């Protein structure tokens, strides 16, 4: 397959702000017609305000496993007791059409995508310290202390993978981090 569009991967620990930055980037007017997202499939229940087919494709664990066995995913991972996967057909169709696909996936998923697409560009989002990350996770108030500790343990493993990424953005100030992300992405897609 001739690849026309590029794959840009955004990863980072829970609480790093990767999803917020991802959404802000996709909302930029000048990027809307050339930068698109691939909607991930997940077995986790929707969070408040999330819409099936817009934020994620929500499926049962049984349906997820069926799709996985059929080769439906470019990559898939189990993260915090839920499964997530990137639909392969969707990504291939988009890049073949010359669109640039933005993926917000974990470090393991990024490794799998890069095996198939070595030219995929990886951007890692992190806070300046593990303490700053812990403060964000705690302030979020969506998980108890035990879950926060599990997320922090996983974050430490993910942070070790950052060196394999093409770019690292420290997100201690959302506006500054977003400017850096925009600059990097525009450079990648020649805008």
Coordinates of N, CA, C and O in Angstrom, one line a residue:
X1 N 0.8 -1.2 0.0 CA 0.0 0.0 0.0 C 0.9 1.2 0.0 O 1.8 1.3 0.8
X2 N 0.6 2.2 -0.9 CA 1.3 3.4 -0.9 C 0.7 4.4 0.2 O -0.5 4.6 0.2
X3 N 1.6 4.8 1.1 CA 1.1 5.7 2.2 C 1.3 7.1 1.7 O 2.4 7.6 1.4
X4 N 0.2 7.9 1.7 CA 0.2 9.3 1.3 C 0.1 10.1 2.6 O 0.9 11.1 2.7
X5 N -0.8 9.8 3.5 CA -0.9 10.6 4.7 C 0.1 10.0 5.8 O 0.7 9.0 5.6
X6 N 0.3 10.8 6.8 CA 1.2 10.4 7.9 C 0.4 10.0 9.2 O -0.7 10.4 9.4
X7 N 1.0 9.2 10.0 CA 0.5 8.8 11.3 C 1.2 9.5 12.3 O 2.5 9.4 12.4
X8 N 0.5 10.2 13.2 CA 1.1 10.9 14.3 C 0.5 10.4 15.6 O -0.7 10.3 15.7
X9 N 1.4 9.9 16.5 CA 1.0 9.3 17.7 C 1.2 10.2 18.9 O 2.4 10.7 19.0
X10 N 0.2 10.3 19.7 CA 0.4 11.1 21.0 C 0.2 10.1 22.1 O -0.8 9.4 22.2
X11 N 1.2 10.0 23.0 CA 1.2 9.1 24.1 C 1.6 9.9 25.4 O 2.2 10.9 25.3
X12 N 1.3 9.3 26.5 CA 1.7 9.8 27.8 C 0.9 9.2 28.9 O -0.1 8.6 28.7
X13 N 1.4 9.3 30.1 CA 0.7 8.8 31.3 C -0.7 9.4 31.5 O -0.9 10.5 31.1
X14 N -1.5 8.7 32.2 CA -2.8 9.2 32.6 C -2.5 10.5 33.5 O -1.6 10.5 34.3
X15 N -3.2 11.5 33.1 CA -3.1 12.8 33.9 C -2.1 13.7 33.3 O -1.9 14.8 33.7
X16 N -1.4 13.3 32.2 CA -0.4 14.2 31.6 C -1.0 15.3 30.7 O -0.3 16.2 30.4
X17 N -2.3 15.1 30.4 CA -3.0 16.1 29.5 C -3.0 15.7 28.1 O -3.4 16.5 27.2
X18 N -2.6 14.5 27.7 CA -2.5 14.1 26.3 C -3.8 14.2 25.6 O -3.9 14.6 24.5
X19 N -4.9 13.8 26.3 CA -6.2 13.8 25.6 C -6.7 15.2 25.4 O -7.3 15.5 24.4
X20 N -6.5 16.1 26.4 CA -6.9 17.5 26.3 C -6.1 18.1 25.1 O -6.7 18.8 24.2
X21 N -4.8 17.9 25.0 CA -4.0 18.4 23.9 C -4.4 17.8 22.6 O -4.5 18.5 21.5
X22 N -4.7 16.6 22.5 CA -5.2 15.8 21.3 C -6.5 16.5 20.8 O -6.6 16.8 19.6
X23 N -7.4 16.7 21.7 CA -8.7 17.3 21.3 C -8.5 18.8 20.9 O -9.2 19.2 19.9
X24 N -7.7 19.5 21.5 CA -7.5 20.9 21.1 C -6.8 21.0 19.7 O -7.2 21.8 18.9
X25 N -5.9 20.1 19.5 CA -5.3 20.0 18.1 C -6.3 19.7 17.0 O -6.3 20.4 16.0
X26 N -7.2 18.8 17.3 CA -8.2 18.4 16.3 C -9.2 19.5 16.1 O -9.9 19.5 15.0
X27 N -9.4 20.4 17.1 CA -10.3 21.5 16.9 C -9.8 22.7 16.2 O -10.5 23.6 15.8
X28 N -8.5 22.7 15.9 CA -7.9 23.8 15.1 C -8.5 23.9 13.7 O -8.4 22.9 13.0
X29 N -9.0 25.0 13.4 CA -9.7 25.2 12.1 C -8.8 24.9 10.9 O -9.2 24.2 10.0
X30 N -7.5 25.4 10.9 CA -6.7 25.2 9.8 C -6.2 23.8 9.6 O -5.6 23.4 8.5
X31 N -6.4 22.9 10.6 CA -6.0 21.5 10.5 C -7.2 20.6 10.2 O -6.9 19.4 9.9
X32 N -8.4 21.1 10.3 CA -9.6 20.2 10.3 C -9.7 19.3 9.0 O -10.1 18.2 9.1
X33 N -9.3 19.8 7.9 CA -9.5 19.1 6.6 C -8.3 18.1 6.3 O -8.4 17.3 5.4
X34 N -7.2 18.3 7.0 CA -6.1 17.4 6.7 C -5.6 16.5 7.9 O -4.9 15.6 7.7
X35 N -6.0 16.9 9.1 CA -5.7 16.1 10.3 C -6.9 15.5 10.9 O -7.8 16.2 11.2
X36 N -7.0 14.2 10.9 CA -8.1 13.5 11.4 C -7.8 12.5 12.5 O -6.6 12.1 12.6
X37 N -8.7 12.1 13.3 CA -8.4 11.2 14.3 C -9.0 9.8 14.0 O -10.0 9.7 13.2
X38 N -8.4 8.8 14.5 CA -9.0 7.5 14.4 C -9.7 7.2 15.7 O -9.1 7.4 16.8
X39 N -10.9 6.9 15.6 CA -11.7 6.6 16.8 C -11.5 5.2 17.3 O -11.7 4.2 16.6
X40 N -11.0 5.2 18.6 CA -10.6 3.9 19.2 C -11.8 3.1 19.6 O -12.9 3.7 19.9
X41 N -11.7 1.8 19.7 CA -12.7 0.9 20.2 C -12.3 0.6 21.6 O -11.1 0.4 21.9
X42 N -13.3 0.6 22.5 CA -13.0 0.3 23.9 C -14.1 -0.5 24.6 O -15.3 -0.4 24.2
X43 N -13.7 -1.3 25.6 CA -14.7 -2.0 26.4 C -15.1 -1.2 27.7 O -15.9 -1.6 28.4
X44 N -14.4 -0.1 28.0 CA -14.8 0.6 29.2 C -16.1 1.4 29.0 O -16.4 1.7 27.8
X45 N -16.8 1.6 30.1 CA -18.0 2.4 29.9 C -17.8 3.8 29.6 O -16.7 4.4 30.0
X46 N -18.7 4.5 28.9 CA -18.5 5.9 28.6 C -18.5 6.8 29.8 O -19.2 6.5 30.8
X47 N -17.6 7.8 29.8 CA -17.5 8.8 30.9 C -18.6 9.8 30.6 O -19.1 9.9 29.5
X48 N -18.9 10.6 31.6 CA -19.9 11.7 31.5 C -19.6 12.5 30.3 O -18.5 13.0 30.1
X49 N -20.5 12.7 29.4 CA -20.4 13.5 28.2 C -19.8 12.8 27.0 O -19.8 13.4 25.9
X50 N -19.3 11.6 27.1 CA -18.8 10.9 26.0 C -19.9 10.3 25.1 O -20.9 9.8 25.7
X51 N -19.7 10.3 23.8 CA -20.7 9.9 22.9 C -20.1 8.7 22.1 O -19.0 8.8 21.5
X52 N -20.9 7.6 22.0 CA -20.5 6.5 21.2 C -20.3 6.9 19.7 O -21.2 7.5 19.2
X53 N -19.2 6.5 19.1 CA -18.9 6.9 17.7 C -18.2 8.2 17.5 O -17.7 8.5 16.5
X54 N -18.3 9.0 18.6 CA -17.6 10.3 18.5 C -16.3 10.3 19.3 O -15.2 10.6 18.9
X55 N -16.4 9.9 20.6 CA -15.3 9.8 21.5 C -14.6 8.5 21.4 O -13.3 8.4 21.3
X56 N -15.3 7.4 21.4 CA -14.9 6.0 21.3 C -16.0 5.2 20.7 O -17.2 5.7 20.6
X57 N -15.7 4.1 20.3 CA -16.7 3.1 19.9 C -16.7 2.1 21.1 O -15.7 1.4 21.3
X58 N -17.8 2.1 21.8 CA -18.0 1.3 23.0 C -18.6 0.0 22.7 O -19.6 -0.1 22.0
X59 N -17.9 -1.1 23.0 CA -18.3 -2.4 22.7 C -18.1 -3.3 24.0 O -17.4 -3.0 24.9
X60 N -18.8 -4.5 24.0 CA -18.6 -5.4 25.1 C -17.3 -6.1 24.9 O -16.7 -6.2 23.8
X61 N -16.8 -6.7 26.0 CA -15.5 -7.4 25.9 C -15.6 -8.6 24.9 O -14.7 -8.9 24.2
X62 N -16.8 -9.2 24.9 CA -17.0 -10.3 23.9 C -16.8 -9.8 22.5 O -16.2 -10.5 21.6
X63 N -17.4 -8.7 22.1 CA -17.3 -8.1 20.8 C -15.9 -7.7 20.5 O -15.4 -7.9 19.4
X64 N -15.2 -7.1 21.5 CA -13.9 -6.7 21.3 C -13.0 -7.9 20.9 O -12.2 -7.8 20.0
X65 N -13.1 -9.0 21.7 CA -12.3 -10.2 21.4 C -12.6 -10.8 20.0 O -11.7 -11.2 19.3
X66 N -13.9 -10.7 19.6 CA -14.3 -11.2 18.3 C -13.5 -10.4 17.2 O -13.0 -10.9 16.3
X67 N -13.6 -9.0 17.4 CA -12.9 -8.1 16.4 C -11.4 -8.4 16.4 O -10.8 -8.4 15.4
X68 N -10.8 -8.6 17.6 CA -9.4 -8.8 17.7 C -9.0 -10.1 17.0 O -8.0 -10.1 16.2
X69 N -9.7 -11.1 17.2 CA -9.4 -12.4 16.5 C -9.6 -12.3 15.0 O -8.9 -13.1 14.3
X70 N -10.4 -11.4 14.5 CA -10.6 -11.3 13.1 C -9.6 -10.3 12.5 O -9.7 -10.0 11.3
X71 N -8.7 -9.8 13.3 CA -7.7 -8.9 12.7 C -8.1 -7.5 12.5 O -7.6 -6.8 11.7
X72 N -9.1 -7.1 13.2 CA -9.8 -5.8 13.0 C -8.9 -4.6 13.5 O -9.0 -3.5 13.0
X73 N -7.9 -4.9 14.4 CA -7.1 -3.8 15.0 C -5.7 -3.7 14.5 O -5.0 -4.7 14.3
X74 N -5.3 -2.4 14.3 CA -3.9 -2.1 14.0 C -3.0 -2.4 15.2 O -1.9 -2.9 15.2
X75 N -3.6 -2.1 16.4 CA -3.0 -2.3 17.7 C -4.1 -2.4 18.7 O -5.2 -1.8 18.5
X76 N -3.9 -3.2 19.8 CA -4.9 -3.3 20.8 C -4.1 -3.6 22.1 O -3.1 -4.3 22.1
X77 N -4.7 -3.1 23.2 CA -4.0 -3.2 24.5 C -5.1 -3.3 25.6 O -6.2 -2.7 25.5
X78 N -4.7 -4.0 26.7 CA -5.5 -4.0 27.9 C -4.9 -2.9 28.8 O -3.7 -3.0 29.2
X79 N -5.7 -1.9 29.2 CA -5.2 -0.8 30.0 C -6.2 -0.7 31.2 O -7.4 -0.4 31.0
X80 N -5.7 -0.9 32.4 CA -6.6 -0.7 33.6 C -7.9 -1.5 33.5 O -9.0 -1.0 33.6
X81 N -7.8 -2.8 33.2 CA -8.9 -3.7 33.1 C -9.9 -3.5 32.0 O -10.9 -4.1 31.9
X82 N -9.5 -2.6 31.0 CA -10.4 -2.4 29.8 C -9.5 -2.5 28.6 O -8.3 -2.3 28.6
X83 N -10.1 -2.9 27.5 CA -9.4 -3.1 26.2 C -9.6 -1.9 25.4 O -10.7 -1.3 25.4
X84 N -8.6 -1.5 24.6 CA -8.6 -0.4 23.7 C -8.0 -0.9 22.4 O -7.0 -1.7 22.4
X85 N -8.5 -0.5 21.2 CA -8.0 -0.9 20.0 C -8.2 0.2 18.9 O -9.1 0.9 18.9
X86 N -7.2 0.2 18.0 CA -7.3 1.1 16.8 C -7.7 0.4 15.6 O -7.1 -0.6 15.2
X87 N -8.9 0.7 15.0 CA -9.4 0.0 13.9 C -8.5 0.2 12.7 O -8.2 1.3 12.2
X88 N -8.0 -0.9 12.2 CA -7.0 -1.0 11.1 C -7.5 -0.4 9.8 O -6.9 0.5 9.2
X89 N -8.7 -0.8 9.4 CA -9.3 -0.4 8.1 C -9.4 1.1 8.0 O -9.1 1.7 7.0
X90 N -9.9 1.7 9.1 CA -10.1 3.1 9.2 C -8.8 3.9 8.9 O -8.8 4.8 8.1
X91 N -7.8 3.5 9.6 CA -6.5 4.2 9.5 C -5.9 4.0 8.1 O -5.5 5.0 7.5
X92 N -6.0 2.8 7.6 CA -5.5 2.6 6.2 C -6.2 3.4 5.2 O -5.6 4.0 4.2
X93 N -7.5 3.5 5.3 CA -8.3 4.3 4.3 C -8.0 5.7 4.4 O -7.8 6.4 3.4
X94 N -7.8 6.3 5.6 CA -7.5 7.7 5.8 C -6.2 8.1 5.2 O -6.0 9.1 4.5
X95 N -5.1 7.3 5.5 CA -3.8 7.7 5.1 C -3.7 7.4 3.5 O -3.0 8.2 2.9
X96 N -4.4 6.5 3.0 CA -4.4 6.3 1.6 C -5.0 7.4 0.8 O -4.6 7.8 -0.3
X97 N -6.0 8.1 1.5 CA -6.7 9.2 1.0 C -5.8 10.5 1.1 O -6.3 11.6 0.7
X98 N -4.7 10.4 1.7 CA -3.8 11.6 1.9 C -4.0 12.4 3.2 O -3.5 13.4 3.3
X99 N -4.9 11.8 4.1 CA -5.1 12.5 5.3 C -4.1 12.1 6.3 O -3.5 11.0 6.3
X100 N -3.8 13.0 7.3 CA -2.9 12.7 8.4 C -3.7 12.2 9.6 O -4.6 12.9 10.0
X101 N -3.3 11.1 10.1 CA -4.1 10.4 11.2 C -3.4 10.7 12.5 O -2.2 10.3 12.7
X102 N -4.2 11.2 13.5 CA -3.7 11.5 14.8 C -4.3 10.4 15.7 O -5.5 10.2 15.8
X103 N -3.3 9.7 16.4 CA -3.7 8.6 17.3 C -3.3 9.0 18.7 O -2.2 9.5 19.0
X104 N -4.2 8.8 19.7 CA -3.9 9.0 21.1 C -3.9 7.7 21.7 O -5.0 7.1 22.1
X105 N -2.8 7.0 21.8 CA -2.7 5.7 22.3 C -1.5 5.5 23.3 O -0.6 6.4 23.4
X106 N -1.5 4.4 24.0 CA -0.5 4.2 25.0 C 0.8 3.7 24.4 O 0.9 3.5 23.2
X107 N 1.9 3.7 25.2 CA 3.2 3.4 24.6 C 3.3 2.0 24.0 O 4.0 1.8 23.0
X108 N 2.6 1.0 24.5 CA 2.6 -0.3 23.9 C 1.9 -0.3 22.5 O 2.4 -0.9 21.6
X109 N 0.8 0.4 22.5 CA 0.1 0.5 21.2 C 1.0 1.2 20.2 O 1.0 0.8 19.0
X110 N 1.7 2.2 20.6 CA 2.5 3.0 19.7 C 3.6 2.1 19.1 O 4.0 2.2 18.0
X111 N 4.2 1.2 20.0 CA 5.2 0.3 19.5 C 4.6 -0.6 18.4 O 5.3 -0.8 17.3
X112 N 3.4 -1.1 18.6 CA 2.8 -2.0 17.6 C 2.5 -1.2 16.2 O 2.8 -1.8 15.2
X113 N 2.1 0.0 16.3 CA 1.8 0.8 15.1 C 3.1 1.0 14.4 O 3.2 0.9 13.2
X114 N 4.2 1.4 15.1 CA 5.5 1.7 14.5 C 6.1 0.4 13.9 O 6.9 0.6 13.0
X115 N 5.8 -0.8 14.3 CA 6.3 -2.0 13.6 C 5.7 -2.0 12.2 O 6.4 -2.4 11.3
X116 N 4.4 -1.6 12.1 CA 3.8 -1.7 10.8 C 4.1 -0.4 10.0 O 4.1 -0.5 8.7
X117 N 4.2 0.7 10.7 CA 4.4 2.0 10.0 C 5.7 2.7 10.7 O 5.5 3.5 11.5
X118 N 6.9 2.3 10.3 CA 8.1 2.8 10.9 C 8.2 4.3 10.8 O 8.9 4.9 11.6
X119 N 7.6 4.9 9.8 CA 7.7 6.4 9.7 C 6.6 7.1 10.5 O 6.6 8.4 10.5
X120 N 5.8 6.4 11.3 CA 4.9 7.1 12.2 C 5.7 8.0 13.1 O 6.8 7.6 13.6
X121 N 5.2 9.2 13.4 CA 5.9 10.1 14.3 C 5.2 10.0 15.7 O 4.0 10.1 15.8
X122 N 6.1 9.9 16.7 CA 5.6 9.8 18.1 C 5.9 11.0 18.9 O 7.1 11.4 18.9
X123 N 4.9 11.5 19.6 CA 5.0 12.6 20.5 C 4.6 12.2 21.9 O 3.5 11.7 22.1
X124 N 5.5 12.4 22.8 CA 5.2 12.0 24.2 C 4.9 13.2 25.1 O 5.6 14.2 25.1
X125 N 3.8 13.1 25.8 CA 3.4 14.2 26.7 C 3.6 13.8 28.1 O 3.2 12.7 28.5
X126 N 4.2 14.7 28.9 CA 4.5 14.3 30.3 C 4.5 15.6 31.2 O 4.5 16.7 30.6
X127 N 4.4 15.4 32.4 CA 4.5 16.5 33.4 C 6.0 16.6 33.8 O 6.8 15.7 33.4
X128 N 6.4 17.7 34.4 CA 7.8 17.9 34.8 C 8.3 16.9 35.9 O 9.5 16.7 36.0
X129 N 7.3 16.3 36.6 CA 7.7 15.4 37.7 C 6.6 14.4 38.0 O 5.4 14.7 37.7
X130 N 6.9 13.4 38.7 CA 5.9 12.4 39.1 C 5.0 13.0 40.1 O 3.8 12.7 40.2
X131 N 5.5 13.9 40.9 CA 4.7 14.6 42.0 C 3.7 15.4 41.3 O 2.5 15.5 41.8
X132 N 4.0 16.1 40.2 CA 3.0 17.0 39.5 C 1.9 16.1 38.9 O 0.8 16.4 38.9
X133 N 2.3 14.9 38.4 CA 1.4 14.0 37.8 C 0.4 13.5 38.9 O -0.8 13.4 38.7
X134 N 1.0 13.1 40.1 CA 0.2 12.6 41.2 C -0.8 13.7 41.6 O -2.0 13.4 41.9
X135 N -0.4 14.9 41.7 CA -1.3 16.0 42.1 C -2.4 16.2 41.1 O -3.6 16.3 41.5
X136 N -2.2 16.1 39.8 CA -3.2 16.1 38.8 C -4.2 15.0 38.9 O -5.4 15.2 38.8
X137 N -3.7 13.8 39.1 CA -4.6 12.6 39.2 C -5.4 12.7 40.4 O -6.6 12.4 40.4
X138 N -4.9 13.2 41.5 CA -5.6 13.4 42.8 C -6.7 14.4 42.6 O -7.8 14.2 43.0
X139 N -6.3 15.6 42.0 CA -7.3 16.7 41.8 C -8.4 16.3 40.9 O -9.5 16.8 41.0
X140 N -8.2 15.4 40.0 CA -9.2 15.0 39.0 C -10.4 14.4 39.8 O -11.5 14.6 39.3
X141 N -10.1 13.7 40.9 CA -11.2 13.2 41.7 C -12.0 12.1 41.2 O -13.0 11.7 41.7
X142 N -11.6 11.5 40.0 CA -12.3 10.4 39.4 C -12.0 9.0 39.9 O -12.7 8.1 39.6
X143 N -10.8 8.9 40.7 CA -10.4 7.7 41.2 C -10.0 7.8 42.6 O -9.6 8.8 43.1
X144 N -10.1 6.6 43.3 CA -9.6 6.6 44.7 C -8.1 6.5 44.8 O -7.5 6.3 43.8
X145 N -7.6 6.6 46.0 CA -6.1 6.5 46.1 C -5.4 5.3 45.6 O -4.4 5.3 45.0
X146 N -6.1 4.1 45.7 CA -5.6 2.9 45.2 C -5.4 2.9 43.7 O -4.4 2.5 43.1
X147 N -6.4 3.5 43.0 CA -6.3 3.6 41.5 C -5.3 4.6 41.1 O -4.5 4.4 40.1
X148 N -5.2 5.7 41.8 CA -4.2 6.7 41.6 C -2.8 6.1 41.7 O -1.9 6.3 40.8
X149 N -2.6 5.3 42.7 CA -1.3 4.6 42.8 C -1.0 3.6 41.7 O 0.2 3.5 41.2
X150 N -2.0 2.9 41.2 CA -1.8 2.0 40.1 C -1.4 2.8 38.9 O -0.5 2.5 38.1
X151 N -2.1 4.0 38.7 CA -1.8 4.8 37.5 C -0.4 5.4 37.6 O 0.3 5.5 36.6
X152 N 0.0 5.7 38.8 CA 1.4 6.3 39.0 C 2.5 5.2 38.7 O 3.5 5.5 38.1
X153 N 2.2 4.0 39.1 CA 3.1 2.9 38.9 C 3.3 2.7 37.4 O 4.4 2.5 36.9
X154 N 2.1 2.7 36.7 CA 2.2 2.5 35.2 C 2.9 3.7 34.6 O 3.6 3.5 33.6
X155 N 2.6 4.9 35.1 CA 3.2 6.1 34.5 C 4.8 6.0 34.6 O 5.4 6.4 33.6
X156 N 5.3 5.5 35.7 CA 6.8 5.3 35.8 C 7.3 4.4 34.7 O 8.4 4.7 34.1
X157 N 6.6 3.4 34.4 CA 7.0 2.5 33.3 C 6.9 3.2 31.9 O 7.8 3.1 31.1
X158 N 5.8 4.0 31.7 CA 5.6 4.7 30.5 C 6.7 5.8 30.3 O 7.2 6.0 29.2
X159 N 7.0 6.4 31.4 CA 8.0 7.5 31.3 C 9.4 7.0 30.8 O 10.1 7.7 30.1
X160 N 9.7 5.7 31.1 CA 10.9 5.1 30.6 C 10.9 4.9 29.1 O 12.0 4.8 28.5
X161 N 9.8 4.9 28.5 CA 9.6 4.7 27.1 C 9.7 6.0 26.3 O 9.9 6.0 25.1
X162 N 9.7 7.1 27.0 CA 9.7 8.4 26.3 C 10.9 8.6 25.4 O 10.8 9.3 24.4
X163 N 12.0 8.1 25.8 CA 13.2 8.3 25.0 C 13.2 7.7 23.6 O 13.9 8.1 22.7
X164 N 12.2 6.8 23.4 CA 12.0 6.2 22.1 C 11.2 7.1 21.2 O 11.1 6.8 20.0
X165 N 10.6 8.2 21.7 CA 9.7 9.1 20.9 C 10.5 10.1 20.2 O 11.7 10.5 20.6
X166 N 9.9 10.6 19.1 CA 10.6 11.6 18.3 C 10.6 13.0 19.0 O 11.5 13.8 18.8
X167 N 9.5 13.3 19.8 CA 9.4 14.5 20.5 C 8.9 14.3 21.9 O 8.0 13.4 22.1
X168 N 9.3 15.1 22.8 CA 8.8 15.1 24.2 C 8.3 16.5 24.5 O 9.1 17.4 24.4
X169 N 7.1 16.6 25.0 CA 6.5 17.9 25.4 C 6.2 17.8 26.9 O 5.5 16.9 27.3
X170 N 6.7 18.7 27.7 CA 6.4 18.8 29.1 C 5.2 19.7 29.2 O 5.2 20.9 28.8
X171 N 4.1 19.1 29.8 CA 2.9 19.9 29.9 C 2.7 20.3 31.3 O 1.8 19.7 32.1
X172 N 3.3 21.4 31.7 CA 3.1 22.0 33.0 C 2.2 23.2 32.9 O 1.7 23.8 33.8
X173 N 2.2 23.7 31.6 CA 1.3 24.9 31.3 C 0.6 24.5 30.0 O 1.3 24.3 28.9
X174 N -0.7 24.4 30.0 CA -1.4 23.9 28.8 C -1.2 24.7 27.6 O -1.0 24.2 26.5
X175 N -1.3 26.0 27.7 CA -1.1 26.9 26.6 C 0.3 26.8 25.9 O 0.4 26.7 24.7
X176 N 1.3 26.7 26.7 CA 2.7 26.5 26.2 C 2.8 25.2 25.6 O 3.4 25.0 24.5
X177 N 2.3 24.1 26.2 CA 2.4 22.8 25.7 C 1.7 22.7 24.3 O 2.1 22.1 23.4
X178 N 0.5 23.3 24.3 CA -0.3 23.3 23.0 C 0.4 24.0 21.9 O 0.4 23.6 20.8
X179 N 1.1 25.1 22.2 CA 1.9 25.8 21.2 C 3.0 24.9 20.6 O 3.2 24.9 19.4
X180 N 3.6 24.3 21.5 CA 4.7 23.3 21.1 C 4.2 22.2 20.2 O 4.7 21.9 19.2
X181 N 3.0 21.6 20.7 CA 2.4 20.5 19.9 C 2.0 21.0 18.5 O 2.3 20.3 17.5
X182 N 1.3 22.2 18.5 CA 0.9 22.7 17.1 C 2.1 22.9 16.2 O 2.1 22.5 15.0
X183 N 3.2 23.5 16.8 CA 4.4 23.7 16.0 C 4.9 22.4 15.4 O 5.3 22.3 14.2
X184 N 5.1 21.4 16.3 CA 5.6 20.1 15.9 C 4.7 19.5 14.8 O 5.2 19.0 13.7
X185 N 3.4 19.4 15.0 CA 2.5 18.8 14.1 C 2.5 19.5 12.7 O 2.5 18.9 11.7
X186 N 2.5 20.8 12.7 CA 2.5 21.6 11.5 C 3.8 21.3 10.7 O 3.7 21.2 9.5
X187 N 4.9 21.2 11.4 CA 6.1 20.9 10.8 C 6.1 19.5 10.1 O 6.5 19.3 9.0
X188 N 5.5 18.5 10.9 CA 5.4 17.1 10.4 C 4.6 17.0 9.1 O 4.9 16.3 8.1
X189 N 3.5 17.8 9.1 CA 2.5 17.7 7.9 C 2.7 18.8 6.9 O 1.9 18.9 6.0
X190 N 3.8 19.6 7.1 CA 4.1 20.7 6.2 C 3.0 21.7 6.0 O 2.7 22.0 4.8
X191 N 2.5 22.2 7.1 CA 1.5 23.3 7.0 C 2.1 24.6 7.4 O 2.8 24.7 8.4

